[in-house]
Amino acid sequence: MGASTLMIQGTASDAGKTTLVAGLCRLLARQGLKVAPFKPQNMALNSAVTEDGGEIGRAQALQAAACGLKAHTDFNPILLKPGSDTRAQVIVHGKALTSLEASAFFGPEGKGYKAMAMDAVLESFNRLQQSFDYLLVEGAGSPAEINLRENDIANMGFAEAVDCPVILVADIDKGGVFAQLVGTLALLSESEQARIKGFVINRFRGDISLLQPGLDWLEAHTGKPVLGVVPYLHNLLLDAEDALVPYQQVGADSDAGFRVRVLVYPRTSNHTDFDPLRLHPGVDFDYLDIQSASPDALQGADLVILPGSKNVRADLECLKVRGFDSALRKHLRYGGKLMGICGGYQMLGIEIDDPDGIEDAPGSTDGLELLPLITELEGTKVLANVSGELSLGEGAVAVSGYEIHCGRTTVLGQLTRPLFLVDDNGNPASDRGCISDDGAIFGSYLHGIFDTPAALDAVLAWAGYRGDGRGSSLEEHREQQLDRLADTLAEHLDMARLNSLF
């Protein structure tokens, strides 16, 4: 007998599907039940490396942690990573398969790929069915996107294929929650409507009694129960699935004087790298969107970070066009520190070559020429969980994280200051990153470099931070937030009704 399965779908992206699945995963896991998350298809630029050497959406790694599990490729068998507004890399069972235009995957000519994708989805689902007692499935976007309904594998197409019940969640904070729910329901087929067993309203603020007449009407109009109204959880910081949500400082004191700024490009990836900085009590942290912010906004920053990118050459050109290359040099002249991670590390070098058109049109782009390195993009992606020792000053500290990149970077000449002393096997790890001779700039392929408190403290000390606040464990914070979320769901959802759906 396979695992009991329940699917969470939403009226729109960011309705609360990821959060609801994570919280329910933690609730079931705390009862000692064998539960796992599953998302058939994800489109996201925040990803994680799995224990079986693949790549999945960051949100499914979070949900796995909520279950007390390590990330596995079966939790998210299809991952789409957009490289432009119309093109995305297709990752199947953790490995990059190809890059496709949107029409080739979602359009009428995409039937072959969609059939392949559904086979991969069901293969992973069937394996999980044999290993767990409960599966919590997350949909993608909305099930009512008329143009994406044919051969759907992400929402009702999957639910109908495996015959599982569905809960529909909507975000009341955006407004129009009843129109969201009723409108979505109206656009579904009769069999799909019958599959929805109830509603959850997310991010409610205020007096619940004022909402009650609307809830009564909704239940009478649709014949389906409201399974709960989840309150708005202020300062809930969990690994984001993809979109860079409106920034909110979480940890810093109001008078924090050490300023860290992270540039945001059109295709920024893995911005979850910076959650520990957002939590740090002594750091004034903010994102700067290079498409809307002025380069002058870098003035007064102590540390500027170039994050990862899914289209590094195009994002680098955007950075230059917007004048941030000159602003970064000015920042360095005034004594600021500069750091690049993954794609940002590649940008700091002399040249980025993409002869085979891995990310975009074939070609070469001049880098910022701030570090002595060149990068060539290749079809084989590096995917690895790594650990070792980081040296930014006196002594070395333990560091761990993960690598996800297509580029092969070569450091030119002999480094006078090695950045990574050894890897987890005691071998030299000079290809993981480097630091300039003057110590003002360093880059690394290592995502999650701030997650280890000692490494976070070392980076901030290198950048000039002299405050009393110290870095805290992101893993401990994540656990606290998951428990907080689970406690909130237990209080505000009709758990007896929910449990009856499995």
Short mmCIF file of N, CA and C in Angstrom, two decimals, residues 55-206:
data_model
loop_
_atom_site.label_atom_id
_atom_site.label_comp_id
_atom_site.label_asym_id
_atom_site.label_seq_id
_atom_site.Cartn_x
_atom_site.Cartn_y
_atom_site.Cartn_z
N GLU A 55 20.25 18.35 -8.16
CA GLU A 55 19.84 19.73 -7.88
C GLU A 55 18.32 19.80 -7.83
N ILE A 56 17.78 20.42 -6.78
CA ILE A 56 16.34 20.63 -6.66
C ILE A 56 16.07 22.05 -6.19
N GLY A 57 14.81 22.45 -6.22
CA GLY A 57 14.42 23.75 -5.73
C GLY A 57 14.75 23.90 -4.25
N ARG A 58 15.18 25.11 -3.88
CA ARG A 58 15.56 25.38 -2.50
C ARG A 58 14.39 25.12 -1.53
N ALA A 59 13.18 25.41 -1.99
CA ALA A 59 12.02 25.23 -1.12
C ALA A 59 11.81 23.76 -0.75
N GLN A 60 12.10 22.86 -1.68
CA GLN A 60 11.94 21.43 -1.36
C GLN A 60 13.03 20.95 -0.40
N ALA A 61 14.21 21.57 -0.46
CA ALA A 61 15.23 21.27 0.55
C ALA A 61 14.77 21.74 1.93
N LEU A 62 14.11 22.90 1.98
CA LEU A 62 13.54 23.39 3.24
C LEU A 62 12.48 22.42 3.76
N GLN A 63 11.59 21.99 2.88
CA GLN A 63 10.52 21.08 3.30
C GLN A 63 11.10 19.74 3.75
N ALA A 64 12.17 19.30 3.10
CA ALA A 64 12.83 18.08 3.55
C ALA A 64 13.37 18.25 4.97
N ALA A 65 13.98 19.42 5.23
CA ALA A 65 14.49 19.69 6.58
C ALA A 65 13.34 19.69 7.59
N ALA A 66 12.17 20.17 7.18
CA ALA A 66 11.01 20.16 8.07
C ALA A 66 10.61 18.73 8.43
N CYS A 67 10.89 17.79 7.54
CA CYS A 67 10.60 16.38 7.79
C CYS A 67 11.74 15.67 8.51
N GLY A 68 12.85 16.37 8.71
CA GLY A 68 14.03 15.73 9.29
C GLY A 68 14.80 14.90 8.28
N LEU A 69 14.67 15.25 6.97
CA LEU A 69 15.30 14.49 5.91
C LEU A 69 16.36 15.33 5.20
N LYS A 70 17.31 14.66 4.57
CA LYS A 70 18.24 15.34 3.68
C LYS A 70 17.58 15.49 2.31
N ALA A 71 17.98 16.53 1.59
CA ALA A 71 17.40 16.79 0.28
C ALA A 71 17.71 15.65 -0.68
N HIS A 72 16.70 15.30 -1.51
CA HIS A 72 16.86 14.23 -2.50
C HIS A 72 16.18 14.66 -3.79
N THR A 73 16.72 14.21 -4.92
CA THR A 73 16.18 14.64 -6.21
C THR A 73 14.74 14.19 -6.43
N ASP A 74 14.30 13.13 -5.79
CA ASP A 74 12.92 12.68 -5.97
C ASP A 74 11.92 13.67 -5.39
N PHE A 75 12.34 14.55 -4.50
CA PHE A 75 11.42 15.53 -3.92
C PHE A 75 11.02 16.61 -4.93
N ASN A 76 11.79 16.78 -5.99
CA ASN A 76 11.49 17.78 -7.03
C ASN A 76 12.08 17.29 -8.35
N PRO A 77 11.39 16.36 -9.04
CA PRO A 77 11.98 15.72 -10.22
C PRO A 77 12.17 16.63 -11.43
N ILE A 78 11.37 17.68 -11.57
CA ILE A 78 11.52 18.61 -12.70
C ILE A 78 11.75 20.01 -12.14
N LEU A 79 12.89 20.59 -12.50
CA LEU A 79 13.22 21.95 -12.09
C LEU A 79 13.55 22.77 -13.33
N LEU A 80 12.88 23.89 -13.49
CA LEU A 80 13.13 24.81 -14.60
C LEU A 80 13.83 26.05 -14.05
N LYS A 81 14.99 26.38 -14.61
CA LYS A 81 15.76 27.54 -14.15
C LYS A 81 15.83 28.57 -15.28
N PRO A 82 15.03 29.64 -15.20
CA PRO A 82 14.99 30.61 -16.28
C PRO A 82 16.33 31.32 -16.47
N GLY A 83 16.77 31.38 -17.74
CA GLY A 83 17.97 32.13 -18.09
C GLY A 83 17.65 33.43 -18.79
N SER A 84 16.39 33.55 -19.25
CA SER A 84 15.90 34.78 -19.87
C SER A 84 14.39 34.78 -19.69
N ASP A 85 13.71 35.77 -20.27
CA ASP A 85 12.26 35.83 -20.13
C ASP A 85 11.57 34.71 -20.89
N THR A 86 12.26 34.07 -21.84
CA THR A 86 11.62 33.05 -22.66
C THR A 86 12.35 31.71 -22.65
N ARG A 87 13.48 31.61 -21.99
CA ARG A 87 14.29 30.40 -22.07
C ARG A 87 14.66 29.90 -20.67
N ALA A 88 14.66 28.59 -20.50
CA ALA A 88 14.97 28.01 -19.19
C ALA A 88 15.76 26.72 -19.35
N GLN A 89 16.60 26.46 -18.38
CA GLN A 89 17.31 25.18 -18.31
C GLN A 89 16.38 24.15 -17.68
N VAL A 90 16.30 22.99 -18.30
CA VAL A 90 15.42 21.92 -17.82
C VAL A 90 16.26 20.90 -17.05
N ILE A 91 15.93 20.70 -15.79
CA ILE A 91 16.67 19.78 -14.93
C ILE A 91 15.73 18.63 -14.56
N VAL A 92 16.14 17.42 -14.89
CA VAL A 92 15.32 16.23 -14.67
C VAL A 92 16.07 15.29 -13.73
N HIS A 93 15.40 14.92 -12.64
CA HIS A 93 16.03 14.06 -11.62
C HIS A 93 17.41 14.60 -11.22
N GLY A 94 17.47 15.94 -11.07
CA GLY A 94 18.66 16.57 -10.53
C GLY A 94 19.73 16.93 -11.52
N LYS A 95 19.59 16.52 -12.80
CA LYS A 95 20.63 16.76 -13.79
C LYS A 95 20.08 17.62 -14.93
N ALA A 96 20.90 18.58 -15.36
CA ALA A 96 20.50 19.45 -16.45
C ALA A 96 20.38 18.64 -17.74
N LEU A 97 19.19 18.70 -18.35
CA LEU A 97 18.94 17.95 -19.57
C LEU A 97 19.20 18.79 -20.81
N THR A 98 18.64 20.00 -20.82
CA THR A 98 18.77 20.88 -21.97
C THR A 98 18.26 22.25 -21.57
N SER A 99 18.35 23.20 -22.49
CA SER A 99 17.71 24.50 -22.34
C SER A 99 16.68 24.65 -23.44
N LEU A 100 15.50 25.14 -23.09
CA LEU A 100 14.41 25.24 -24.04
C LEU A 100 13.78 26.61 -24.00
N GLU A 101 13.28 27.05 -25.17
CA GLU A 101 12.39 28.19 -25.19
C GLU A 101 11.08 27.79 -24.53
N ALA A 102 10.38 28.75 -23.94
CA ALA A 102 9.15 28.45 -23.23
C ALA A 102 8.14 27.73 -24.12
N SER A 103 8.06 28.14 -25.40
CA SER A 103 7.09 27.52 -26.30
C SER A 103 7.38 26.04 -26.52
N ALA A 104 8.67 25.66 -26.42
CA ALA A 104 9.04 24.27 -26.65
C ALA A 104 8.69 23.38 -25.46
N PHE A 105 8.42 23.99 -24.32
CA PHE A 105 8.05 23.19 -23.14
C PHE A 105 6.56 23.32 -22.84
N PHE A 106 6.06 24.57 -22.86
CA PHE A 106 4.67 24.81 -22.46
C PHE A 106 3.71 24.86 -23.65
N GLY A 107 4.24 25.08 -24.86
CA GLY A 107 3.38 25.22 -26.03
C GLY A 107 2.94 23.89 -26.61
N PRO A 108 2.13 23.93 -27.71
CA PRO A 108 1.62 22.70 -28.33
C PRO A 108 2.72 21.77 -28.80
N GLU A 109 3.87 22.34 -29.23
CA GLU A 109 4.95 21.48 -29.71
C GLU A 109 5.73 20.82 -28.58
N GLY A 110 5.37 21.13 -27.34
CA GLY A 110 6.09 20.59 -26.20
C GLY A 110 5.54 19.28 -25.67
N LYS A 111 4.66 18.63 -26.42
CA LYS A 111 4.04 17.40 -25.90
C LYS A 111 5.07 16.33 -25.57
N GLY A 112 6.09 16.20 -26.41
CA GLY A 112 7.09 15.18 -26.16
C GLY A 112 7.83 15.42 -24.86
N TYR A 113 8.23 16.67 -24.62
CA TYR A 113 8.93 17.00 -23.38
C TYR A 113 8.00 16.86 -22.18
N LYS A 114 6.73 17.25 -22.35
CA LYS A 114 5.81 17.15 -21.23
C LYS A 114 5.54 15.68 -20.88
N ALA A 115 5.47 14.84 -21.90
CA ALA A 115 5.27 13.41 -21.63
C ALA A 115 6.49 12.83 -20.91
N MET A 116 7.68 13.23 -21.36
CA MET A 116 8.90 12.78 -20.68
C MET A 116 8.91 13.27 -19.25
N ALA A 117 8.51 14.54 -19.06
CA ALA A 117 8.52 15.11 -17.72
C ALA A 117 7.54 14.39 -16.81
N MET A 118 6.35 14.07 -17.32
CA MET A 118 5.37 13.35 -16.50
C MET A 118 5.88 11.97 -16.13
N ASP A 119 6.56 11.30 -17.05
CA ASP A 119 7.14 10.00 -16.73
C ASP A 119 8.15 10.13 -15.58
N ALA A 120 8.98 11.18 -15.65
CA ALA A 120 9.97 11.40 -14.59
C ALA A 120 9.28 11.71 -13.26
N VAL A 121 8.23 12.51 -13.32
CA VAL A 121 7.47 12.87 -12.11
C VAL A 121 6.87 11.62 -11.47
N LEU A 122 6.22 10.80 -12.26
CA LEU A 122 5.57 9.61 -11.71
C LEU A 122 6.59 8.59 -11.22
N GLU A 123 7.75 8.54 -11.88
CA GLU A 123 8.82 7.64 -11.42
C GLU A 123 9.26 8.02 -10.01
N SER A 124 9.50 9.32 -9.78
CA SER A 124 9.90 9.78 -8.45
C SER A 124 8.78 9.58 -7.44
N PHE A 125 7.56 9.93 -7.84
CA PHE A 125 6.41 9.78 -6.94
C PHE A 125 6.25 8.33 -6.51
N ASN A 126 6.37 7.41 -7.43
CA ASN A 126 6.20 6.00 -7.09
C ASN A 126 7.29 5.51 -6.14
N ARG A 127 8.50 6.00 -6.32
CA ARG A 127 9.57 5.62 -5.39
C ARG A 127 9.26 6.14 -3.98
N LEU A 128 8.82 7.39 -3.90
CA LEU A 128 8.51 7.96 -2.59
C LEU A 128 7.32 7.24 -1.95
N GLN A 129 6.37 6.82 -2.77
CA GLN A 129 5.21 6.09 -2.26
C GLN A 129 5.63 4.82 -1.51
N GLN A 130 6.70 4.22 -1.95
CA GLN A 130 7.16 2.97 -1.33
C GLN A 130 8.00 3.20 -0.08
N SER A 131 8.46 4.44 0.12
CA SER A 131 9.39 4.71 1.21
C SER A 131 8.79 5.49 2.37
N PHE A 132 7.63 6.12 2.14
CA PHE A 132 7.05 6.98 3.17
C PHE A 132 5.58 6.64 3.39
N ASP A 133 5.08 7.08 4.54
CA ASP A 133 3.67 6.86 4.87
C ASP A 133 2.79 8.00 4.41
N TYR A 134 3.37 9.21 4.36
CA TYR A 134 2.61 10.40 3.96
C TYR A 134 3.44 11.22 2.98
N LEU A 135 2.77 11.75 1.97
CA LEU A 135 3.40 12.67 1.03
C LEU A 135 2.58 13.96 0.96
N LEU A 136 3.28 15.08 1.12
CA LEU A 136 2.65 16.39 0.98
C LEU A 136 3.17 17.01 -0.31
N VAL A 137 2.28 17.22 -1.25
CA VAL A 137 2.63 17.64 -2.59
C VAL A 137 2.32 19.13 -2.76
N GLU A 138 3.26 19.85 -3.34
CA GLU A 138 3.07 21.27 -3.60
C GLU A 138 2.87 21.52 -5.09
N GLY A 139 1.80 22.23 -5.42
CA GLY A 139 1.57 22.64 -6.79
C GLY A 139 2.48 23.80 -7.17
N ALA A 140 2.29 24.31 -8.39
CA ALA A 140 3.11 25.41 -8.90
C ALA A 140 2.21 26.49 -9.48
N GLY A 141 2.42 27.73 -9.06
CA GLY A 141 1.60 28.81 -9.59
C GLY A 141 0.14 28.57 -9.26
N SER A 142 -0.70 28.59 -10.28
CA SER A 142 -2.14 28.39 -10.11
C SER A 142 -2.62 27.26 -11.02
N PRO A 143 -3.60 26.47 -10.58
CA PRO A 143 -4.14 25.42 -11.45
C PRO A 143 -5.09 25.97 -12.52
N ALA A 144 -5.39 27.27 -12.44
CA ALA A 144 -6.39 27.85 -13.34
C ALA A 144 -5.79 28.65 -14.48
N GLU A 145 -4.49 28.42 -14.78
CA GLU A 145 -3.87 29.10 -15.91
C GLU A 145 -4.31 28.40 -17.19
N ILE A 146 -5.28 29.00 -17.90
CA ILE A 146 -5.91 28.35 -19.04
C ILE A 146 -4.89 27.96 -20.10
N ASN A 147 -3.90 28.82 -20.32
CA ASN A 147 -2.92 28.57 -21.38
C ASN A 147 -1.94 27.46 -21.05
N LEU A 148 -1.91 27.01 -19.78
CA LEU A 148 -0.96 25.97 -19.37
C LEU A 148 -1.65 24.66 -18.99
N ARG A 149 -2.95 24.58 -19.24
CA ARG A 149 -3.69 23.43 -18.76
C ARG A 149 -3.37 22.14 -19.52
N GLU A 150 -3.11 22.24 -20.84
CA GLU A 150 -2.90 21.04 -21.64
C GLU A 150 -1.63 20.31 -21.20
N ASN A 151 -1.77 19.02 -20.96
CA ASN A 151 -0.64 18.17 -20.54
C ASN A 151 0.02 18.66 -19.25
N ASP A 152 -0.77 19.26 -18.38
CA ASP A 152 -0.23 19.80 -17.13
C ASP A 152 0.36 18.68 -16.27
N ILE A 153 1.53 18.98 -15.66
CA ILE A 153 2.14 18.02 -14.74
C ILE A 153 2.33 18.63 -13.35
N ALA A 154 2.03 19.93 -13.21
CA ALA A 154 2.37 20.64 -11.98
C ALA A 154 1.22 20.77 -11.01
N ASN A 155 -0.01 20.74 -11.49
CA ASN A 155 -1.16 20.98 -10.62
C ASN A 155 -2.22 19.89 -10.79
N MET A 156 -3.35 20.22 -11.41
CA MET A 156 -4.44 19.25 -11.50
C MET A 156 -4.10 18.08 -12.41
N GLY A 157 -3.23 18.29 -13.40
CA GLY A 157 -2.82 17.17 -14.23
C GLY A 157 -2.18 16.08 -13.41
N PHE A 158 -1.34 16.48 -12.45
CA PHE A 158 -0.72 15.50 -11.56
C PHE A 158 -1.75 14.93 -10.59
N ALA A 159 -2.57 15.81 -9.97
CA ALA A 159 -3.55 15.35 -8.99
C ALA A 159 -4.50 14.31 -9.59
N GLU A 160 -4.91 14.53 -10.84
CA GLU A 160 -5.81 13.57 -11.49
C GLU A 160 -5.07 12.28 -11.83
N ALA A 161 -3.80 12.41 -12.21
CA ALA A 161 -3.03 11.21 -12.57
C ALA A 161 -2.84 10.27 -11.40
N VAL A 162 -2.67 10.82 -10.20
CA VAL A 162 -2.43 9.96 -9.03
C VAL A 162 -3.65 9.87 -8.12
N ASP A 163 -4.71 10.60 -8.49
CA ASP A 163 -5.98 10.56 -7.74
C ASP A 163 -5.81 10.96 -6.28
N CYS A 164 -5.35 12.20 -6.06
CA CYS A 164 -5.17 12.67 -4.69
C CYS A 164 -6.05 13.89 -4.42
N PRO A 165 -6.46 14.09 -3.17
CA PRO A 165 -7.25 15.27 -2.80
C PRO A 165 -6.38 16.52 -2.80
N VAL A 166 -7.05 17.69 -2.90
CA VAL A 166 -6.35 18.97 -3.02
C VAL A 166 -6.93 19.97 -2.03
N ILE A 167 -6.04 20.76 -1.43
CA ILE A 167 -6.43 21.94 -0.65
C ILE A 167 -6.00 23.16 -1.43
N LEU A 168 -6.87 24.17 -1.50
CA LEU A 168 -6.57 25.40 -2.24
C LEU A 168 -6.29 26.52 -1.24
N VAL A 169 -5.11 27.15 -1.37
CA VAL A 169 -4.71 28.21 -0.45
C VAL A 169 -4.67 29.55 -1.19
N ALA A 170 -5.09 30.61 -0.49
CA ALA A 170 -5.10 31.96 -1.07
C ALA A 170 -4.52 32.95 -0.07
N ASP A 171 -3.93 34.02 -0.58
CA ASP A 171 -3.28 35.04 0.25
C ASP A 171 -4.20 36.24 0.40
N ILE A 172 -4.75 36.42 1.60
CA ILE A 172 -5.67 37.53 1.84
C ILE A 172 -4.94 38.87 1.93
N ASP A 173 -3.64 38.83 2.20
CA ASP A 173 -2.88 40.08 2.33
C ASP A 173 -2.82 40.84 1.01
N LYS A 174 -2.96 40.14 -0.10
CA LYS A 174 -2.95 40.79 -1.42
C LYS A 174 -4.31 41.40 -1.77
N GLY A 175 -5.35 41.06 -1.02
CA GLY A 175 -6.69 41.55 -1.31
C GLY A 175 -7.43 40.63 -2.27
N GLY A 176 -8.78 40.73 -2.26
CA GLY A 176 -9.59 39.95 -3.19
C GLY A 176 -9.57 38.47 -2.96
N VAL A 177 -9.50 38.03 -1.70
CA VAL A 177 -9.30 36.61 -1.43
C VAL A 177 -10.49 35.77 -1.88
N PHE A 178 -11.70 36.28 -1.76
CA PHE A 178 -12.87 35.48 -2.16
C PHE A 178 -12.94 35.35 -3.68
N ALA A 179 -12.58 36.41 -4.38
CA ALA A 179 -12.51 36.32 -5.85
C ALA A 179 -11.42 35.34 -6.28
N GLN A 180 -10.30 35.34 -5.55
CA GLN A 180 -9.23 34.39 -5.87
C GLN A 180 -9.74 32.95 -5.79
N LEU A 181 -10.41 32.64 -4.71
CA LEU A 181 -10.85 31.26 -4.48
C LEU A 181 -12.00 30.85 -5.41
N VAL A 182 -13.02 31.69 -5.47
CA VAL A 182 -14.18 31.35 -6.30
C VAL A 182 -13.81 31.36 -7.78
N GLY A 183 -12.99 32.34 -8.19
CA GLY A 183 -12.58 32.41 -9.59
C GLY A 183 -11.75 31.21 -10.00
N THR A 184 -10.82 30.80 -9.14
CA THR A 184 -10.01 29.63 -9.45
C THR A 184 -10.89 28.39 -9.58
N LEU A 185 -11.78 28.23 -8.64
CA LEU A 185 -12.68 27.08 -8.66
C LEU A 185 -13.51 27.05 -9.94
N ALA A 186 -14.01 28.21 -10.36
CA ALA A 186 -14.87 28.30 -11.54
C ALA A 186 -14.16 27.90 -12.82
N LEU A 187 -12.84 28.06 -12.87
CA LEU A 187 -12.08 27.78 -14.08
C LEU A 187 -11.61 26.33 -14.18
N LEU A 188 -11.98 25.53 -13.19
CA LEU A 188 -11.59 24.13 -13.20
C LEU A 188 -12.71 23.26 -13.74
N SER A 189 -12.36 22.07 -14.21
CA SER A 189 -13.37 21.12 -14.67
C SER A 189 -14.14 20.56 -13.48
N GLU A 190 -15.24 19.87 -13.76
CA GLU A 190 -16.06 19.33 -12.68
C GLU A 190 -15.27 18.34 -11.82
N SER A 191 -14.50 17.49 -12.47
CA SER A 191 -13.73 16.50 -11.70
C SER A 191 -12.66 17.18 -10.86
N GLU A 192 -12.07 18.25 -11.37
CA GLU A 192 -11.05 18.99 -10.63
C GLU A 192 -11.67 19.75 -9.47
N GLN A 193 -12.84 20.34 -9.69
CA GLN A 193 -13.55 21.02 -8.61
C GLN A 193 -13.86 20.05 -7.47
N ALA A 194 -14.28 18.85 -7.83
CA ALA A 194 -14.62 17.85 -6.81
C ALA A 194 -13.39 17.42 -6.03
N ARG A 195 -12.22 17.53 -6.66
CA ARG A 195 -10.97 17.12 -6.02
C ARG A 195 -10.58 18.08 -4.89
N ILE A 196 -11.01 19.35 -4.98
CA ILE A 196 -10.68 20.33 -3.93
C ILE A 196 -11.58 20.08 -2.73
N LYS A 197 -10.94 19.79 -1.60
CA LYS A 197 -11.67 19.39 -0.40
C LYS A 197 -11.83 20.52 0.61
N GLY A 198 -11.20 21.66 0.35
CA GLY A 198 -11.34 22.77 1.29
C GLY A 198 -10.36 23.88 0.97
N PHE A 199 -10.55 25.00 1.68
CA PHE A 199 -9.74 26.19 1.46
C PHE A 199 -8.92 26.53 2.71
N VAL A 200 -7.78 27.13 2.50
CA VAL A 200 -7.00 27.76 3.57
C VAL A 200 -6.73 29.19 3.16
N ILE A 201 -7.01 30.13 4.05
CA ILE A 201 -6.75 31.54 3.81
C ILE A 201 -5.49 31.91 4.59
N ASN A 202 -4.53 32.48 3.89
CA ASN A 202 -3.21 32.73 4.45
C ASN A 202 -2.97 34.21 4.69
N ARG A 203 -2.09 34.53 5.66
CA ARG A 203 -1.58 35.87 5.96
C ARG A 203 -2.70 36.85 6.34
N PHE A 204 -3.55 36.43 7.28
CA PHE A 204 -4.64 37.30 7.75
C PHE A 204 -4.16 38.20 8.89
N ARG A 205 -4.54 39.45 8.81
CA ARG A 205 -4.27 40.40 9.90
C ARG A 205 -5.60 40.97 10.38
N GLY A 206 -5.74 41.12 11.69
CA GLY A 206 -6.92 41.80 12.21
C GLY A 206 -7.83 40.90 13.02
#
